[in-house]
CSV table of C-alpha atoms and ligand atoms in Angstrom, one decimal:
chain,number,residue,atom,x,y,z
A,1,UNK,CA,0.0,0.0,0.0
A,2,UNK,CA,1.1,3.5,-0.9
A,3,UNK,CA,2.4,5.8,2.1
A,4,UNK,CA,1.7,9.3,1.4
A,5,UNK,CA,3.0,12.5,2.9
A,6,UNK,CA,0.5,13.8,5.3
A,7,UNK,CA,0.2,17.3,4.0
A,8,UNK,CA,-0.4,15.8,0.4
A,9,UNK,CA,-2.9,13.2,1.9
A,10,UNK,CA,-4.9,16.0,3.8
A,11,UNK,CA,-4.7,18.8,0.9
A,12,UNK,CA,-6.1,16.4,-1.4
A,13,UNK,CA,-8.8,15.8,1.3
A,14,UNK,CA,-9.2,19.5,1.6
A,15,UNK,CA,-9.4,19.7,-2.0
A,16,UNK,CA,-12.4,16.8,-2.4
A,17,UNK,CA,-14.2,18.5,0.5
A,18,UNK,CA,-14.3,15.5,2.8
A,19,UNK,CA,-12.0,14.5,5.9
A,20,UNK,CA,-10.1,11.4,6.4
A,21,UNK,CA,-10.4,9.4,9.4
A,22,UNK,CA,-7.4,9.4,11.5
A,23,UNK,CA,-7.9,6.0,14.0
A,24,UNK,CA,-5.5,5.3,16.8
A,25,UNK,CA,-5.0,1.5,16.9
A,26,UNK,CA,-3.8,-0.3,19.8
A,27,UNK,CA,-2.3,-3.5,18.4
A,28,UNK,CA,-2.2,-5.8,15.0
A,29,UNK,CA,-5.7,-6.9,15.1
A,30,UNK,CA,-6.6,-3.3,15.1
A,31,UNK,CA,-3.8,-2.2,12.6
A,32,UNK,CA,-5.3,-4.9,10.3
A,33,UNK,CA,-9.2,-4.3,10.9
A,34,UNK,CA,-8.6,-0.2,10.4
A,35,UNK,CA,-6.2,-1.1,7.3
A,36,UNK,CA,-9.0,-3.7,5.7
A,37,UNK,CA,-11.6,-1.3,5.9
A,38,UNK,CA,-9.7,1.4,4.4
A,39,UNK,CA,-9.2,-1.0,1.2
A,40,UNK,CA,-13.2,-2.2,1.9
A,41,UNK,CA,-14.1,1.7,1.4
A,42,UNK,CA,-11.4,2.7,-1.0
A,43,UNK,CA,-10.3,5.4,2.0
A,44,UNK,CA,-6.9,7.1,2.6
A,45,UNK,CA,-6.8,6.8,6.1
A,46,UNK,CA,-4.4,7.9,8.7
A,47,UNK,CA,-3.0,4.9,10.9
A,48,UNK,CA,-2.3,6.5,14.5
A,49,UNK,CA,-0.7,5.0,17.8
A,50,UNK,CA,0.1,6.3,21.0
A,51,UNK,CA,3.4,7.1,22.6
A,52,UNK,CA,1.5,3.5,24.9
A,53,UNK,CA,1.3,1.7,21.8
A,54,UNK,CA,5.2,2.6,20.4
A,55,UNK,CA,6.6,1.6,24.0
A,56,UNK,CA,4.7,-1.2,23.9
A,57,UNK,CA,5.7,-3.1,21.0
A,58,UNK,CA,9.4,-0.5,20.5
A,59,UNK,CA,9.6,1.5,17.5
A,60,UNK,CA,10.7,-1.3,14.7
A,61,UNK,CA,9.0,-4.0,15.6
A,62,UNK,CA,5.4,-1.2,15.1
A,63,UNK,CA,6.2,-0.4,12.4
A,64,UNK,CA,7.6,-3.7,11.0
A,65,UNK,CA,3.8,-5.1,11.8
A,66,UNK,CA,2.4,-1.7,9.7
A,67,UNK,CA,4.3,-2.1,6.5
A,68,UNK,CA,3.8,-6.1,6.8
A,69,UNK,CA,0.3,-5.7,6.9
A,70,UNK,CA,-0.2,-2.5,4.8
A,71,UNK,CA,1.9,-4.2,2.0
A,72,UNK,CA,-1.2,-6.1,1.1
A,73,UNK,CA,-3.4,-3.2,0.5
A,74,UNK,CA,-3.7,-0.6,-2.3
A,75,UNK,CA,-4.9,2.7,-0.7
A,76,UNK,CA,-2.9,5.5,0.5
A,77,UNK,CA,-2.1,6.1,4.4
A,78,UNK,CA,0.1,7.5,6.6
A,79,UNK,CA,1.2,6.1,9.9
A,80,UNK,CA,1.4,8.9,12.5
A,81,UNK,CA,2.5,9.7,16.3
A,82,UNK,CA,-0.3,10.7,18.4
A,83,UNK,CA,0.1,13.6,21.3
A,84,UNK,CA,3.8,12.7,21.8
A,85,UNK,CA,5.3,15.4,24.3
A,86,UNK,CA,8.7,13.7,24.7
A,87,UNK,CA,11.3,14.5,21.7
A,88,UNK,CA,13.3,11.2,21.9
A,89,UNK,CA,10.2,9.2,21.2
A,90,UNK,CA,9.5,11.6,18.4
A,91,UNK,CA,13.2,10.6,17.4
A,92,UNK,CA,12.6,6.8,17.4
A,93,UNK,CA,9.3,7.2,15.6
A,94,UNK,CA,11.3,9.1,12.7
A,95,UNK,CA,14.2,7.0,12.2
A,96,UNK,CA,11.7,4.3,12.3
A,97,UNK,CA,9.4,5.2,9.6
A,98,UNK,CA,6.4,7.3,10.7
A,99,UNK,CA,5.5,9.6,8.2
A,100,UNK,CA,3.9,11.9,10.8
A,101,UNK,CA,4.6,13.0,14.2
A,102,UNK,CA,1.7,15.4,17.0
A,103,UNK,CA,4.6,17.3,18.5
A,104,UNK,CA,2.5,17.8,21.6
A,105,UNK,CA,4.4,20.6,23.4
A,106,UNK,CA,1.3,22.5,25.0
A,107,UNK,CA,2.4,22.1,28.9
A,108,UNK,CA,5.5,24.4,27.7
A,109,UNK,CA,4.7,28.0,27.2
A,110,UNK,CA,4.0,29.2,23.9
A,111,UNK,CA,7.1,31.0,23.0
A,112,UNK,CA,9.2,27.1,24.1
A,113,UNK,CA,6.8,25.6,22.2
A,114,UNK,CA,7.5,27.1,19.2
A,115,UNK,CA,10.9,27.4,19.5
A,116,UNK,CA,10.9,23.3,20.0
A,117,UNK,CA,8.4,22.5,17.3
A,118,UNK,CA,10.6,24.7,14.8
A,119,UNK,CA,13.0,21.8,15.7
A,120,UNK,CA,10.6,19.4,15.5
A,121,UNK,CA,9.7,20.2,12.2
A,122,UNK,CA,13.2,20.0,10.6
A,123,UNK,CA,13.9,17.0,12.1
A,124,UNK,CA,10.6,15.4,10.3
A,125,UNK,CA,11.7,17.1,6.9
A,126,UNK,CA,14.9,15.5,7.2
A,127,UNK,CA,13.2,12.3,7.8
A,128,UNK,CA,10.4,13.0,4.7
A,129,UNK,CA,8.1,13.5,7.6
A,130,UNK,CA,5.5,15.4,8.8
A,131,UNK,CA,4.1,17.1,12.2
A,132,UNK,CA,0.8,18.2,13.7
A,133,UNK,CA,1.5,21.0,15.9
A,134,UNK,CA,-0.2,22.1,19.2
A,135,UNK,CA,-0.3,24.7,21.8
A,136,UNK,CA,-3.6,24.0,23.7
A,137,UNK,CA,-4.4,20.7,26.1
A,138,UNK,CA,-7.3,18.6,24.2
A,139,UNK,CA,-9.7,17.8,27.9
A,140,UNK,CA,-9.3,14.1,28.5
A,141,UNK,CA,-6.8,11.7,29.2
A,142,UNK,CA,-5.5,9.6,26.1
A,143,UNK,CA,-4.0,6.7,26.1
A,144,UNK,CA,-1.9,7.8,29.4
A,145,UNK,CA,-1.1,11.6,27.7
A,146,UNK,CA,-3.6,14.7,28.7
A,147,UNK,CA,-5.4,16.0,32.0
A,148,UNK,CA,-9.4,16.1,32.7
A,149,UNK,CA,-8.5,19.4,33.7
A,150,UNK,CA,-9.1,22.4,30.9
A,151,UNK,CA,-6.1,24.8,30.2
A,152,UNK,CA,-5.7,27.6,29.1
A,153,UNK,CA,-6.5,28.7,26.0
A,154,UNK,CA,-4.9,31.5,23.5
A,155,UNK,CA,-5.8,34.2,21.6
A,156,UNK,CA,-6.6,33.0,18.0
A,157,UNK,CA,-3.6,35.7,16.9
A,158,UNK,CA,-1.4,33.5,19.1
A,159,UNK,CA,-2.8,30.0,17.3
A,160,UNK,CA,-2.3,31.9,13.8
A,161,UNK,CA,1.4,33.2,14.5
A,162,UNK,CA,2.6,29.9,16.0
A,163,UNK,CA,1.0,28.0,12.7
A,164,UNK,CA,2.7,30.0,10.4
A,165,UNK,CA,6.0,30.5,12.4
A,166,UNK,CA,6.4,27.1,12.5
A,167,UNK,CA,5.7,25.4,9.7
A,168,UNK,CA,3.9,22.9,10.9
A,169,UNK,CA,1.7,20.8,8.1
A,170,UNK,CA,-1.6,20.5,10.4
A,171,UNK,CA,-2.6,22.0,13.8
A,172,UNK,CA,-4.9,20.5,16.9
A,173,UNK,CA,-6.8,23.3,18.0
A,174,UNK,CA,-8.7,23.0,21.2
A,175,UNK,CA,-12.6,24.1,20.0
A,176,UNK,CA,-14.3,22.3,23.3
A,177,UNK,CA,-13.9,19.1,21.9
A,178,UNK,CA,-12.1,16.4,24.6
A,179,UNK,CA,-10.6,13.1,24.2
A,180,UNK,CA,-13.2,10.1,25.7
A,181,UNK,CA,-16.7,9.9,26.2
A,182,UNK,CA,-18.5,13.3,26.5
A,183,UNK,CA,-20.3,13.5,29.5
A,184,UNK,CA,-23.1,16.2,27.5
A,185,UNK,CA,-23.2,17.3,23.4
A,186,UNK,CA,-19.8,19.2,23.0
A,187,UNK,CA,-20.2,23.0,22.2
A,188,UNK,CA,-18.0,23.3,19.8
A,189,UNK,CA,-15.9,26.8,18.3
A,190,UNK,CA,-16.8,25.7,14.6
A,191,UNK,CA,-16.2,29.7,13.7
A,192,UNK,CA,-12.1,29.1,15.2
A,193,UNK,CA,-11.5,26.4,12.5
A,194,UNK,CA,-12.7,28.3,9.7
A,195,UNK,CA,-10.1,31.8,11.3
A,196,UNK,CA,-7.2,29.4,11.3
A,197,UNK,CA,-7.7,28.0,8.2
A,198,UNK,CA,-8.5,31.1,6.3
A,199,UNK,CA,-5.5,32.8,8.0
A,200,UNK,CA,-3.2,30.4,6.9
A,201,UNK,CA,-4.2,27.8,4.8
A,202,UNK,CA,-2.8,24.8,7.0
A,203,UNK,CA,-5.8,22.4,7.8
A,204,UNK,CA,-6.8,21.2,11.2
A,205,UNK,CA,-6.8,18.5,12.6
A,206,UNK,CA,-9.6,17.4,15.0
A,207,UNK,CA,-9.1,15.7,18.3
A,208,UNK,CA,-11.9,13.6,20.1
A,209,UNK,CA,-14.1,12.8,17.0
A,210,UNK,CA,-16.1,10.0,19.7
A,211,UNK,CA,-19.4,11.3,20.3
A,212,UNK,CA,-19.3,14.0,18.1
A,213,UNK,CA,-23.1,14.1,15.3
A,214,UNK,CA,-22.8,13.4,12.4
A,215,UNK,CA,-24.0,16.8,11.7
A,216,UNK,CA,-21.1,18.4,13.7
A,217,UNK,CA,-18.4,16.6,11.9
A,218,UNK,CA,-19.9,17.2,8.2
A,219,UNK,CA,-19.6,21.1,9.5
A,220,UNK,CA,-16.3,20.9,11.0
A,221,UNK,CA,-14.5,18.8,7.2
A,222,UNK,CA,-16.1,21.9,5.8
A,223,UNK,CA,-14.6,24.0,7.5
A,224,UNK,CA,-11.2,22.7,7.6
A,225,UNK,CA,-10.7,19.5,9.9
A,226,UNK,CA,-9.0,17.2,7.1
A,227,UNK,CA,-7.5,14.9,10.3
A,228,UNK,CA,-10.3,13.5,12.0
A,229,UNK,CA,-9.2,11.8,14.5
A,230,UNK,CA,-10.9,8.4,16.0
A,231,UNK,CA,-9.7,6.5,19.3
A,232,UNK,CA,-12.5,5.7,22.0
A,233,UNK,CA,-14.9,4.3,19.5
A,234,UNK,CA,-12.0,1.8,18.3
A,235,UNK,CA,-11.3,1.2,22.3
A,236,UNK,CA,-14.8,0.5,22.8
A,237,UNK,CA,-15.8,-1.4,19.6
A,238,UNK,CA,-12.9,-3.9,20.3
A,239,UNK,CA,-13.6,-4.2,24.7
A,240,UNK,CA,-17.3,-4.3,24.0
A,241,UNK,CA,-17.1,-7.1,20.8
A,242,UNK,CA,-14.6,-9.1,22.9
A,243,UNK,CA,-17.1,-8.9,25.6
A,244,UNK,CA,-20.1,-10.1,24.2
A,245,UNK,CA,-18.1,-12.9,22.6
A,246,UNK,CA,-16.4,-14.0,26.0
A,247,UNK,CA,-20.1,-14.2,27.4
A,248,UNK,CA,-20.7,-16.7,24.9
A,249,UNK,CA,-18.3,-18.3,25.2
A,250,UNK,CA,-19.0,-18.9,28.7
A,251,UNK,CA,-22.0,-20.0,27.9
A,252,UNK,CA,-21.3,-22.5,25.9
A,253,UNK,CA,-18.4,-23.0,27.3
A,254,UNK,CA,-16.3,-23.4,24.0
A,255,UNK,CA,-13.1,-21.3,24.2
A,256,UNK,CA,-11.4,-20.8,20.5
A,257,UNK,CA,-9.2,-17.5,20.5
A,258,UNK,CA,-9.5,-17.3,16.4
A,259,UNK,CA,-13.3,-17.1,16.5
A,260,UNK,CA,-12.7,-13.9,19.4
A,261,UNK,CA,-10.2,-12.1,16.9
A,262,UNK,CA,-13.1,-12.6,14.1
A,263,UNK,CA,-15.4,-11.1,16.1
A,264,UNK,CA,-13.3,-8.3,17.4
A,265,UNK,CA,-11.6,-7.5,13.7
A,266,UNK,CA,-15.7,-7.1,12.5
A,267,UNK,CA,-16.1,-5.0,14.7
A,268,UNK,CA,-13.4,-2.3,14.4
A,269,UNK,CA,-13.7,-2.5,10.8
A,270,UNK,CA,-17.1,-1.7,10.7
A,271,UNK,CA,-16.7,1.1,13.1
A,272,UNK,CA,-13.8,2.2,10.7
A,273,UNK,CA,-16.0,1.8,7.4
A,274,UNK,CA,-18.9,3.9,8.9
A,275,UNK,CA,-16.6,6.7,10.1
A,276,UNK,CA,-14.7,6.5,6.6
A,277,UNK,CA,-18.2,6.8,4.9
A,278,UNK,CA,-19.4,9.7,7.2
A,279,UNK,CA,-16.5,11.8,6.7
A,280,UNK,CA,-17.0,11.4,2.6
A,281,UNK,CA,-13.3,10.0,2.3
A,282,UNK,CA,-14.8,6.1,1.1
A,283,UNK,CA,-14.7,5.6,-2.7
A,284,UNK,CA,-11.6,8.4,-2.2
A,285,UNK,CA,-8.7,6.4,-2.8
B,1,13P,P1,-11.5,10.2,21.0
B,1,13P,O1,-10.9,9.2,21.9
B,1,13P,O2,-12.5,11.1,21.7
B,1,13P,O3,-12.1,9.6,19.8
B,1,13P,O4,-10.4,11.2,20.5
B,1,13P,C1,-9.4,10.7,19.7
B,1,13P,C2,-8.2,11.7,19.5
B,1,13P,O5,-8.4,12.9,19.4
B,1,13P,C3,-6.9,11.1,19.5
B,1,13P,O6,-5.9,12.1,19.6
């Protein structure tokens, strides 16, 4: 399967009007079930894992399990570093082969953050890679990264200077969307994605799509959000599908790991087909 820059995946996105689904995977069932509904959809899709998920398996060995099981499929994607604050994992990730790293520097102040993700950015071009930029906390904890906690948020000025300053090739802005559940409908600052995007071009990228209506995301990929990006819903669809099946399985008491996987792999790659389908990016690629 074809890797694609980022920037080219997402301006071509921007370009077709539709946004492409950016799922965070947690292991090779996952990597497969995302990857086999892209092909099911013809989808580009973003492949993303958590600094969890890279410590997990170690750099190589990821990404070794990517290409081995992207190599089988013929649609464009990109396999990209979710909220990574810590610059030696960003490191590993690029001398490994990600073609995209989330520089998430936000717990620094703003001026530090820039400075670093100027950095950042020509390490990635050096590697052919590259970054998603960000300089407000998305609410929620993911994957072991974040706080419940709001934080502070900037001026849109500040958002626009620190885009175009630093070159990044996508931004996270905070809009009052949160990683996880939502505990009510999100409110979301729709009008802030169309500012940064007509200030400088770069499309956004848009953190906890779970729970958002369908409604709010068709607005949002109008708007801007290219990266729309996916993680609870794959948590869930994989916990809850292994669940059911282990109940089952109790039942009957008949215990055969293969059929589990089965069930699990349907699952995520339906919840990956109907997202793909929702955003517009199916019959893309
Ligand atoms: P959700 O877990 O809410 O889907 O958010 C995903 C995300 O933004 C990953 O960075």
């Amino acid at each position: 399967m074809p890797v694609v820059p980022l920037h080219e995946l997402l301006a071509t996105a921007r370009t077709g009007g539709y946004g492409v689904a950016a799922i965070n995977v947690v292991n090779d069932l996952s990597i497969e079930a995302v990857l086999a509904a892209a092909a099911q959809e013809r989808a580009p899709v973003v492949l993303q894992t958590s600094v969890k998920t890279v410590k997990q398996y170690g750099a190589a060995p990821l990404h070794a399990i990517v290409s081995a099981i992207a190599d089988a499929i013929d649609v464009p994607y990109v396999l990209h570093l979710d909220h990574c604050p810590d610059r030696a994992v960003i490191t590993d990730c690029l001398a490994n082969g990600w073609g995209s790293v989330l520089f998430d520097a936000h717990d620094l102040d703003v001026a530090e953050n820039l400075r670093q993700t100027i950095e950042v950015v020509a390490e990635a071009r050096a590697a052919g890679a590259d970054v998603e930029g960000e300089i407000e906390g998305i609410q929620g904890v993911e994957d072991g990264i974040g706080s419940d906690a709001r934080t502070k948020q900037q001026t849109l000025e500040i958002a626009i200077d620190f885009i175009r300053r630093s070159g990044v090739d996508v931004f996270a802005p905070s809009i009052g969307n949160a990683h996880g559940r939502y505990t009510q409908a999100p409110v979301l600052d729709a009008e802030r994605i169309t500012a940064l995007v007509a200030a400088t071009g770069v499309p956004q990228a848009l953190h906890g799509g779970t729970g958002m209506t369908d409604d709010q995301f068709r607005d949002l990929i109008a708007r801007g959000c290219a990266k729309v990006n996916i993680s609870t819903a794959l948590k869930e669809a994989y916990m809850k599908s292994g669940w059911e099946f282990l109940r089952g399985a109790a039942e009957r008491d008949v215990w055969d790991p293969p059929s589990l996987f089965r069930a699990q792999r349907q699952a995520v790659l339906d919840m990956a087909a109907g997202h793909m389908r929702l955003f517009g990016s199916a019959g893309r690629a």
